[in-house]
PDB file of N, CA and C and ligand atoms in Angstrom:
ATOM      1  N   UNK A   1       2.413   7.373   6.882  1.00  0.00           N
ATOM      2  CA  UNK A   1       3.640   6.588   6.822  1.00  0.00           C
ATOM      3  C   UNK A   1       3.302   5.138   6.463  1.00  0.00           C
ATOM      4  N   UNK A   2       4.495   4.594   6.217  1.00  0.00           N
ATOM      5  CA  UNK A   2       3.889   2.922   5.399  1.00  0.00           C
ATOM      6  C   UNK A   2       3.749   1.946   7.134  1.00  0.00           C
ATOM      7  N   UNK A   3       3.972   2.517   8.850  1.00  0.00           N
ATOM      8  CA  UNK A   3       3.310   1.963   9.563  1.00  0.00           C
ATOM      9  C   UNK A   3       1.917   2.591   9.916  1.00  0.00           C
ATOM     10  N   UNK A   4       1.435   3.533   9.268  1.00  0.00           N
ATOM     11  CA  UNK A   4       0.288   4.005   9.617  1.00  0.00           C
ATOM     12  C   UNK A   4      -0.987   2.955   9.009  1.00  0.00           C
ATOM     13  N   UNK A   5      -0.281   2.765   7.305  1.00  0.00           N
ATOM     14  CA  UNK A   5      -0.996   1.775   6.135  1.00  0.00           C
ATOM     15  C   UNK A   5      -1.222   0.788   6.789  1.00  0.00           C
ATOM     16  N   UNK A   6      -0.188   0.155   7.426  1.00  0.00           N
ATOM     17  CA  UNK A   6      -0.526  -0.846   7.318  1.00  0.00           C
ATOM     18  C   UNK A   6      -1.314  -1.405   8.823  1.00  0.00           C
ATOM     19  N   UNK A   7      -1.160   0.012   9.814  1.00  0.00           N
ATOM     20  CA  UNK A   7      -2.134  -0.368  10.827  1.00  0.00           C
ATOM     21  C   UNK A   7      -3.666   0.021  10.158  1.00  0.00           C
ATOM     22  N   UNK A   8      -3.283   0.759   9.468  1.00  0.00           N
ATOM     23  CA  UNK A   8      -5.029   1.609   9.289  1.00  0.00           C
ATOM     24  C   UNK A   8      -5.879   0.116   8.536  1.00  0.00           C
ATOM     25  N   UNK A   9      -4.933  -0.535   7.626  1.00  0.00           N
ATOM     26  CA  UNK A   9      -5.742  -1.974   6.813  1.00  0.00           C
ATOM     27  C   UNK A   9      -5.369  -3.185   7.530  1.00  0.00           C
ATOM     28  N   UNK A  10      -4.792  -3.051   8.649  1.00  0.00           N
ATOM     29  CA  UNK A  10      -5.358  -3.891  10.030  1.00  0.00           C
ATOM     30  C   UNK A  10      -4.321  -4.951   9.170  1.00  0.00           C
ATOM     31  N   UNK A  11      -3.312  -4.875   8.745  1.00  0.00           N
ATOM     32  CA  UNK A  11      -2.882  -5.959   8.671  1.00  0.00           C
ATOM     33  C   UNK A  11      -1.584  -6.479   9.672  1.00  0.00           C
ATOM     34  N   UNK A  12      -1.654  -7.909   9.503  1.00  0.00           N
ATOM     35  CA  UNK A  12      -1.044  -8.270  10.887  1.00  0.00           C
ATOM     36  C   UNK A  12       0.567  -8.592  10.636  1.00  0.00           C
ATOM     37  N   UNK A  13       1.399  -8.260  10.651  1.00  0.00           N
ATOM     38  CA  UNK A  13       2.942  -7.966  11.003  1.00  0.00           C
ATOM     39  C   UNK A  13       2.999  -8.089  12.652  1.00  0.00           C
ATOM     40  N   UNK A  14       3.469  -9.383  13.202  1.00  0.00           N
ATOM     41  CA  UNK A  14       4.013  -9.859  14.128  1.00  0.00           C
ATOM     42  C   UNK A  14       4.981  -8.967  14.635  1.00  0.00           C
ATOM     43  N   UNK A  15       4.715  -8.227  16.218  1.00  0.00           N
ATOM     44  CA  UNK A  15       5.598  -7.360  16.459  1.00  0.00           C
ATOM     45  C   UNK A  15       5.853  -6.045  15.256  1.00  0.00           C
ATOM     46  N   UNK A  16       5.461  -5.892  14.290  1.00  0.00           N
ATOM     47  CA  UNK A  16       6.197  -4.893  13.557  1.00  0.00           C
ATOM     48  C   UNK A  16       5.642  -3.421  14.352  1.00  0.00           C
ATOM     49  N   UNK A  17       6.315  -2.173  14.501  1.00  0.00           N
ATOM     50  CA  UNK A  17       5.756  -1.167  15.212  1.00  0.00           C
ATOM     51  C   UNK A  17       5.774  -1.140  16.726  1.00  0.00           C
ATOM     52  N   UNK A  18       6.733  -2.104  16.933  1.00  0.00           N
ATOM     53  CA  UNK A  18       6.273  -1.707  18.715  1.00  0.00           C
ATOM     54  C   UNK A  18       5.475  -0.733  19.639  1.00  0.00           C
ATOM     55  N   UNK A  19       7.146   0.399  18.892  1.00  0.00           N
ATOM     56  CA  UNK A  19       7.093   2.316  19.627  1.00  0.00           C
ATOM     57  C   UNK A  19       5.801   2.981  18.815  1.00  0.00           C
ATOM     58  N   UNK A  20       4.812   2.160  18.320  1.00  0.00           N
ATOM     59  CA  UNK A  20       3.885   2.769  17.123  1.00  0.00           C
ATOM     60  C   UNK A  20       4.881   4.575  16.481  1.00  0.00           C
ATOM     61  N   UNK A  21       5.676   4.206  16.264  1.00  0.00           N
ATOM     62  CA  UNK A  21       6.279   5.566  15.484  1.00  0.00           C
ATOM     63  C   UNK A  21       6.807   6.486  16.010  1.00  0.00           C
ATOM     64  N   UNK A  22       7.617   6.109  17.252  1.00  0.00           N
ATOM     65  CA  UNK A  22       7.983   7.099  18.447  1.00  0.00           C
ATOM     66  C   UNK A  22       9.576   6.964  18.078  1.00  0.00           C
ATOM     67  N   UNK A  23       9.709   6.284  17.136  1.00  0.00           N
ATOM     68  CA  UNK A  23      11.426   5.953  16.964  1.00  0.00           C
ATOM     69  C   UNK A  23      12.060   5.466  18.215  1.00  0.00           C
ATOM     70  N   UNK A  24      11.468   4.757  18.773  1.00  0.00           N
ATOM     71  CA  UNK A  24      12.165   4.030  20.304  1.00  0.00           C
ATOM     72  C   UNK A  24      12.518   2.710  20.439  1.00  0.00           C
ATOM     73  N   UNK A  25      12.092   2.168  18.839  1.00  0.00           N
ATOM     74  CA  UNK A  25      12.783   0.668  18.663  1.00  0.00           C
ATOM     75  C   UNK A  25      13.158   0.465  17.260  1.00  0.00           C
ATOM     76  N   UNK A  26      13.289  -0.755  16.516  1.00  0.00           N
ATOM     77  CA  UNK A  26      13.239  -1.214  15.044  1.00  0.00           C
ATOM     78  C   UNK A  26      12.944  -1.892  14.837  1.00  0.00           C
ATOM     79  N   UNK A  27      12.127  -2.301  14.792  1.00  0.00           N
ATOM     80  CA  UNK A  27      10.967  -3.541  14.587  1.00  0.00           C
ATOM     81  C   UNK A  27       9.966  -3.105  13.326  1.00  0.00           C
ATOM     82  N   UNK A  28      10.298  -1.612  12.692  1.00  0.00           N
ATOM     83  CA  UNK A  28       9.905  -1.485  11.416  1.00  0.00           C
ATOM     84  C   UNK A  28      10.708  -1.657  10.570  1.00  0.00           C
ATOM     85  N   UNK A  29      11.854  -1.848  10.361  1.00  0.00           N
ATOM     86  CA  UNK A  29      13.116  -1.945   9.829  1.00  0.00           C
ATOM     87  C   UNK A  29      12.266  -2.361   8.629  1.00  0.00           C
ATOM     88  N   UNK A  30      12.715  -2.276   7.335  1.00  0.00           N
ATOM     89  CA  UNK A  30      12.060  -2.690   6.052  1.00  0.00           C
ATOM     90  C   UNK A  30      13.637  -2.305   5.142  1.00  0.00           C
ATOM     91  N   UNK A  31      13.894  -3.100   4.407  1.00  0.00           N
ATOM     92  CA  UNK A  31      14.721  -3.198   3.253  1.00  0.00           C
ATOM     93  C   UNK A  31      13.770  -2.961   2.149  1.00  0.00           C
ATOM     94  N   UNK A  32      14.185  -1.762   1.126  1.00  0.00           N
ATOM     95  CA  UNK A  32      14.044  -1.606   0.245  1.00  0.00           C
ATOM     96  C   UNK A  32      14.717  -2.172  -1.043  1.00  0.00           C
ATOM     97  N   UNK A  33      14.581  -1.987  -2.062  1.00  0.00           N
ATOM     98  CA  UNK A  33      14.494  -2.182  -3.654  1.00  0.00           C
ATOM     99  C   UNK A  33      15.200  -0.636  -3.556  1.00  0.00           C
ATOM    100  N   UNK A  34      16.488  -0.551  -4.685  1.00  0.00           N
ATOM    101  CA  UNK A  34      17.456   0.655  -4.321  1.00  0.00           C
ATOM    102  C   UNK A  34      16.795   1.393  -5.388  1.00  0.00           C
ATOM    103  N   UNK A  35      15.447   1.124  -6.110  1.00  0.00           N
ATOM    104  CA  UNK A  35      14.914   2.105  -7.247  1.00  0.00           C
ATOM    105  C   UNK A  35      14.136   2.881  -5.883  1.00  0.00           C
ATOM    106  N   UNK A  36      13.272   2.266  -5.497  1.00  0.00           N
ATOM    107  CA  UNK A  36      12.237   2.627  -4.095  1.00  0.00           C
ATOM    108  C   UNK A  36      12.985   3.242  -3.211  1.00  0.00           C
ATOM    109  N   UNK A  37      13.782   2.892  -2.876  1.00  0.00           N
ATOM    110  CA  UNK A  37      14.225   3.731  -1.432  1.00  0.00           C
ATOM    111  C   UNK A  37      15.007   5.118  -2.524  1.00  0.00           C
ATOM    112  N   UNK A  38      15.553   5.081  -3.460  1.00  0.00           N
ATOM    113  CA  UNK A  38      15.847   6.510  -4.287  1.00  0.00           C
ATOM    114  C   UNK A  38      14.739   7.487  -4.602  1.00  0.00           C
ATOM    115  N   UNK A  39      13.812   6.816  -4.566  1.00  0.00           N
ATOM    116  CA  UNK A  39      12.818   7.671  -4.821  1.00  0.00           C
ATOM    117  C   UNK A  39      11.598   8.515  -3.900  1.00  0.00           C
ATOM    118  N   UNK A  40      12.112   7.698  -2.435  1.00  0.00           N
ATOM    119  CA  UNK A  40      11.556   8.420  -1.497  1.00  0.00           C
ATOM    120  C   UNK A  40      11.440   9.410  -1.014  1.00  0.00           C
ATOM    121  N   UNK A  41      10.287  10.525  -1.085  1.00  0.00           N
ATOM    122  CA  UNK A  41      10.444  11.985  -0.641  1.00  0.00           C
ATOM    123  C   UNK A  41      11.343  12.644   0.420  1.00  0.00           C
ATOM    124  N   UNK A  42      11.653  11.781   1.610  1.00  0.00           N
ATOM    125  CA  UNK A  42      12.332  12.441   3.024  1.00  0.00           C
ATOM    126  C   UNK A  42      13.670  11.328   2.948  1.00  0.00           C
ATOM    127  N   UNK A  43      14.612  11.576   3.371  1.00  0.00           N
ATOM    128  CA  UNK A  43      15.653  10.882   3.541  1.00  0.00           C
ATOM    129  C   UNK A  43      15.463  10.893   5.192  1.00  0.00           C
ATOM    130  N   UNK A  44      16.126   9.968   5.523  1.00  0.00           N
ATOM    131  CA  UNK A  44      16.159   9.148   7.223  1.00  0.00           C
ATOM    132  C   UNK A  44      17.397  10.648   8.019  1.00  0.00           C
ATOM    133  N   UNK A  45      16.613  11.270   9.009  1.00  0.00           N
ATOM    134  CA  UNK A  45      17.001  12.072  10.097  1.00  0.00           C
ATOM    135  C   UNK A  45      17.993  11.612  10.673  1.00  0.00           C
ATOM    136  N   UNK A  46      18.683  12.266  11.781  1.00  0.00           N
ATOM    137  CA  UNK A  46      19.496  11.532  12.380  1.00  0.00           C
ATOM    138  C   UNK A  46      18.759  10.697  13.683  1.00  0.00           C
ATOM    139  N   UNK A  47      17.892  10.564  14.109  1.00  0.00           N
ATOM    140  CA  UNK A  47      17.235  10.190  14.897  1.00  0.00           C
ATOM    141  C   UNK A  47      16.995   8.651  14.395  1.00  0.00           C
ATOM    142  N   UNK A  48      16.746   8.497  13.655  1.00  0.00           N
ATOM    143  CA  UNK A  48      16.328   7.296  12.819  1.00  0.00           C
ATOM    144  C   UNK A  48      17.416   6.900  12.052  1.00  0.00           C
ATOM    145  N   UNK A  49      18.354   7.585  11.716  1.00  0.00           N
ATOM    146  CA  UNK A  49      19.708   6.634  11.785  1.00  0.00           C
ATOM    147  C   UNK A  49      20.316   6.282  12.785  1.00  0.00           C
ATOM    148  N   UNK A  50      20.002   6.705  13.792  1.00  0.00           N
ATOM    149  CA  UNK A  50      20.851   6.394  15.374  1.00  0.00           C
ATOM    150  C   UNK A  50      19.701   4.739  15.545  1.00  0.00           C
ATOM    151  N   UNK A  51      18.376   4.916  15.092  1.00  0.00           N
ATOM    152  CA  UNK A  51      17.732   3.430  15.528  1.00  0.00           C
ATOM    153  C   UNK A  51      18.427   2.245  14.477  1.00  0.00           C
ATOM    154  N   UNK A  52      18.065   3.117  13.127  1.00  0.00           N
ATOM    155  CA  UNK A  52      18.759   1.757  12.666  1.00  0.00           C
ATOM    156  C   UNK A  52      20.283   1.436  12.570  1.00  0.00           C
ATOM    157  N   UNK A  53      20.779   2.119  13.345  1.00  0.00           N
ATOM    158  CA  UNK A  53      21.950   1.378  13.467  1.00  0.00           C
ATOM    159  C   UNK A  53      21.606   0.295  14.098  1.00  0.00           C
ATOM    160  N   UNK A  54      20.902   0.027  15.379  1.00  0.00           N
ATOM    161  CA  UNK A  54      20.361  -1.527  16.187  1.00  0.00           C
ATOM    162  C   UNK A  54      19.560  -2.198  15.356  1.00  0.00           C
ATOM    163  N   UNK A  55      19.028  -1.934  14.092  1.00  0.00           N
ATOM    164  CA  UNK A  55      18.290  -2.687  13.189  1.00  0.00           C
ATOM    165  C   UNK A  55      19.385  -4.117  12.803  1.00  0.00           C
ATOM    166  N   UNK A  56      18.505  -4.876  13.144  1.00  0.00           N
ATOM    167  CA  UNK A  56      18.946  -6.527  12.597  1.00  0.00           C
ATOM    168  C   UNK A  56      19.238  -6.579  11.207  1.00  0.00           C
ATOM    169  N   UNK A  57      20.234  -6.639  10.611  1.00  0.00           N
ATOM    170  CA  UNK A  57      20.514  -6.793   9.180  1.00  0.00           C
ATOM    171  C   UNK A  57      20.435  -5.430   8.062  1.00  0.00           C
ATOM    172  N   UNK A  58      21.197  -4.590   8.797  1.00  0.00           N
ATOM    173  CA  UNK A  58      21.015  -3.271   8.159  1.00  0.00           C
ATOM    174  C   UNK A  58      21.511  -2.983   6.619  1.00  0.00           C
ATOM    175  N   UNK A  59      20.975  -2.757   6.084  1.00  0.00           N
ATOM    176  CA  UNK A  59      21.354  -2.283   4.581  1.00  0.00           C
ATOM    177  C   UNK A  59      21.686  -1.473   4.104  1.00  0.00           C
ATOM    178  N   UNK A  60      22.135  -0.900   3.115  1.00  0.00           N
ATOM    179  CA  UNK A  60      22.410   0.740   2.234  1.00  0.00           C
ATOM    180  C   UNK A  60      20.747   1.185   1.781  1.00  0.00           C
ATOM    181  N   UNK A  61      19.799   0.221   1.821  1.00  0.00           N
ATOM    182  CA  UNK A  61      18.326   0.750   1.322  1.00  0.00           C
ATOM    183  C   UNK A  61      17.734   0.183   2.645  1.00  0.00           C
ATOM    184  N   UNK A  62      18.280   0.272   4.240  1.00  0.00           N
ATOM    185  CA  UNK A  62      17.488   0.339   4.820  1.00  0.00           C
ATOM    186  C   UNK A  62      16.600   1.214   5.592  1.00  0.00           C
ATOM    187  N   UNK A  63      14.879   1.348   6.029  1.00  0.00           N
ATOM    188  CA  UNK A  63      14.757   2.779   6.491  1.00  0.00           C
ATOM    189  C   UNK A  63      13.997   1.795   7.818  1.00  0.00           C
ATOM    190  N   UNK A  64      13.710   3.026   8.567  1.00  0.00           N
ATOM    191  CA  UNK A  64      12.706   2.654   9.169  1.00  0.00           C
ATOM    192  C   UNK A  64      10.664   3.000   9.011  1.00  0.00           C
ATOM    193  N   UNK A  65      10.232   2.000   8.982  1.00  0.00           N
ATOM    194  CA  UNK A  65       8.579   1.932   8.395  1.00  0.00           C
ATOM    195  C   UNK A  65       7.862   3.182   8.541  1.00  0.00           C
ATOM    196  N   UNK A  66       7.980   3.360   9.896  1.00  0.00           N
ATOM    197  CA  UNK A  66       7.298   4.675  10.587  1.00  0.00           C
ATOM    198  C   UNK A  66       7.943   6.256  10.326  1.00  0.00           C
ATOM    199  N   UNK A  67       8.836   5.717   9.484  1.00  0.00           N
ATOM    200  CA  UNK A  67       9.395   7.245   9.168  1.00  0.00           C
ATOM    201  C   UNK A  67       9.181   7.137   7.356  1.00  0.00           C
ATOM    202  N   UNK A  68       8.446   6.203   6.970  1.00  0.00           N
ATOM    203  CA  UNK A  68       8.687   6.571   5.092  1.00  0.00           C
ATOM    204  C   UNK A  68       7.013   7.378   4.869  1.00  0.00           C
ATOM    205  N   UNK A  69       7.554   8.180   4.012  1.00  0.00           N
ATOM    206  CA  UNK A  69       6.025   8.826   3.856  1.00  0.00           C
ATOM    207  C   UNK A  69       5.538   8.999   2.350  1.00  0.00           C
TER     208      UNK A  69
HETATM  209 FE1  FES B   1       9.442   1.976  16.451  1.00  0.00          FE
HETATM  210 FE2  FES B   1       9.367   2.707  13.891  1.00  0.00          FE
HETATM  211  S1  FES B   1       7.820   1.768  15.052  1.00  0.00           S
HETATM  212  S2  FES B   1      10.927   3.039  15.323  1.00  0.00           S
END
Protein backbone atom coordinates (compact mmCIF):
# COMPACT_ATOMS: atom_id res chain seq x y z
CA UNK A 1 0.00 0.00 0.00
CA UNK A 2 1.31 3.67 -0.60
CA UNK A 3 1.48 3.62 3.71
CA UNK A 4 3.53 0.60 3.59
CA UNK A 5 6.08 2.73 0.82
CA UNK A 6 6.38 5.09 2.50
CA UNK A 7 7.10 3.45 5.95
CA UNK A 8 9.32 0.81 4.29
CA UNK A 9 11.66 4.22 2.74
CA UNK A 10 11.45 5.57 6.25
CA UNK A 11 10.13 8.62 5.15
CA UNK A 12 8.88 11.04 7.64
CA UNK A 13 5.09 12.26 7.32
CA UNK A 14 4.24 13.86 10.67
CA UNK A 15 1.51 11.80 12.24
CA UNK A 16 0.57 10.27 8.82
CA UNK A 17 -0.61 6.44 9.65
CA UNK A 18 -1.49 6.53 13.13
CA UNK A 19 -3.82 3.03 13.05
CA UNK A 20 -0.60 1.82 10.82
CA UNK A 21 -3.52 0.47 8.39
CA UNK A 22 -6.13 -0.78 10.77
CA UNK A 23 -8.64 1.82 9.27
CA UNK A 24 -9.20 3.29 12.86
CA UNK A 25 -8.31 6.86 11.95
CA UNK A 26 -7.46 9.35 8.81
CA UNK A 27 -4.47 10.68 9.08
CA UNK A 28 -3.68 8.95 5.65
CA UNK A 29 -6.21 10.85 3.91
CA UNK A 30 -4.34 11.77 0.51
CA UNK A 31 -6.14 13.71 -2.35
CA UNK A 32 -5.57 12.52 -5.56
CA UNK A 33 -5.13 13.87 -9.26
CA UNK A 34 -8.75 12.53 -10.80
CA UNK A 35 -6.43 10.74 -13.73
CA UNK A 36 -4.68 8.72 -10.53
CA UNK A 37 -7.35 8.02 -8.37
CA UNK A 38 -9.34 6.59 -11.91
CA UNK A 39 -6.87 4.47 -12.40
CA UNK A 40 -6.54 2.75 -9.22
CA UNK A 41 -6.92 -1.06 -9.07
CA UNK A 42 -9.43 -1.38 -5.78
CA UNK A 43 -12.02 1.22 -5.24
CA UNK A 44 -12.49 2.36 -1.34
CA UNK A 45 -14.78 -0.46 0.74
CA UNK A 46 -17.27 0.59 2.84
CA UNK A 47 -15.14 0.53 5.79
CA UNK A 48 -12.93 3.16 4.49
CA UNK A 49 -15.64 5.23 3.32
CA UNK A 50 -17.21 5.27 6.75
CA UNK A 51 -13.31 6.76 7.84
CA UNK A 52 -13.19 9.15 5.33
CA UNK A 53 -16.12 10.57 5.90
CA UNK A 54 -14.09 12.15 9.32
CA UNK A 55 -11.27 12.93 6.86
CA UNK A 56 -10.42 16.77 7.06
CA UNK A 57 -11.19 18.18 3.66
CA UNK A 58 -12.73 15.34 1.85
CA UNK A 59 -12.79 15.18 -1.88
CA UNK A 60 -14.44 13.23 -4.92
CA UNK A 61 -10.53 11.82 -5.43
CA UNK A 62 -10.20 11.28 -1.86
CA UNK A 63 -8.83 7.75 -0.52
CA UNK A 64 -7.35 6.63 2.30
CA UNK A 65 -3.16 5.84 2.09
CA UNK A 66 -3.32 2.49 3.74
CA UNK A 67 -5.92 1.19 1.60
CA UNK A 68 -4.35 2.23 -2.15
CA UNK A 69 -2.49 -0.63 -3.59
FE1 LIG B 1 -5.33 4.77 9.82
FE2 LIG B 1 -5.09 4.51 7.18
S1 LIG B 1 -3.52 4.58 8.66
S2 LIG B 1 -6.88 4.56 8.36
Amino acid sequence: TLLDMIINNELDFDGFGACEGTLACSTCHVVLKKDVFDKLPNKACDEELDMLDLAYGLTDTSRLGCQIE
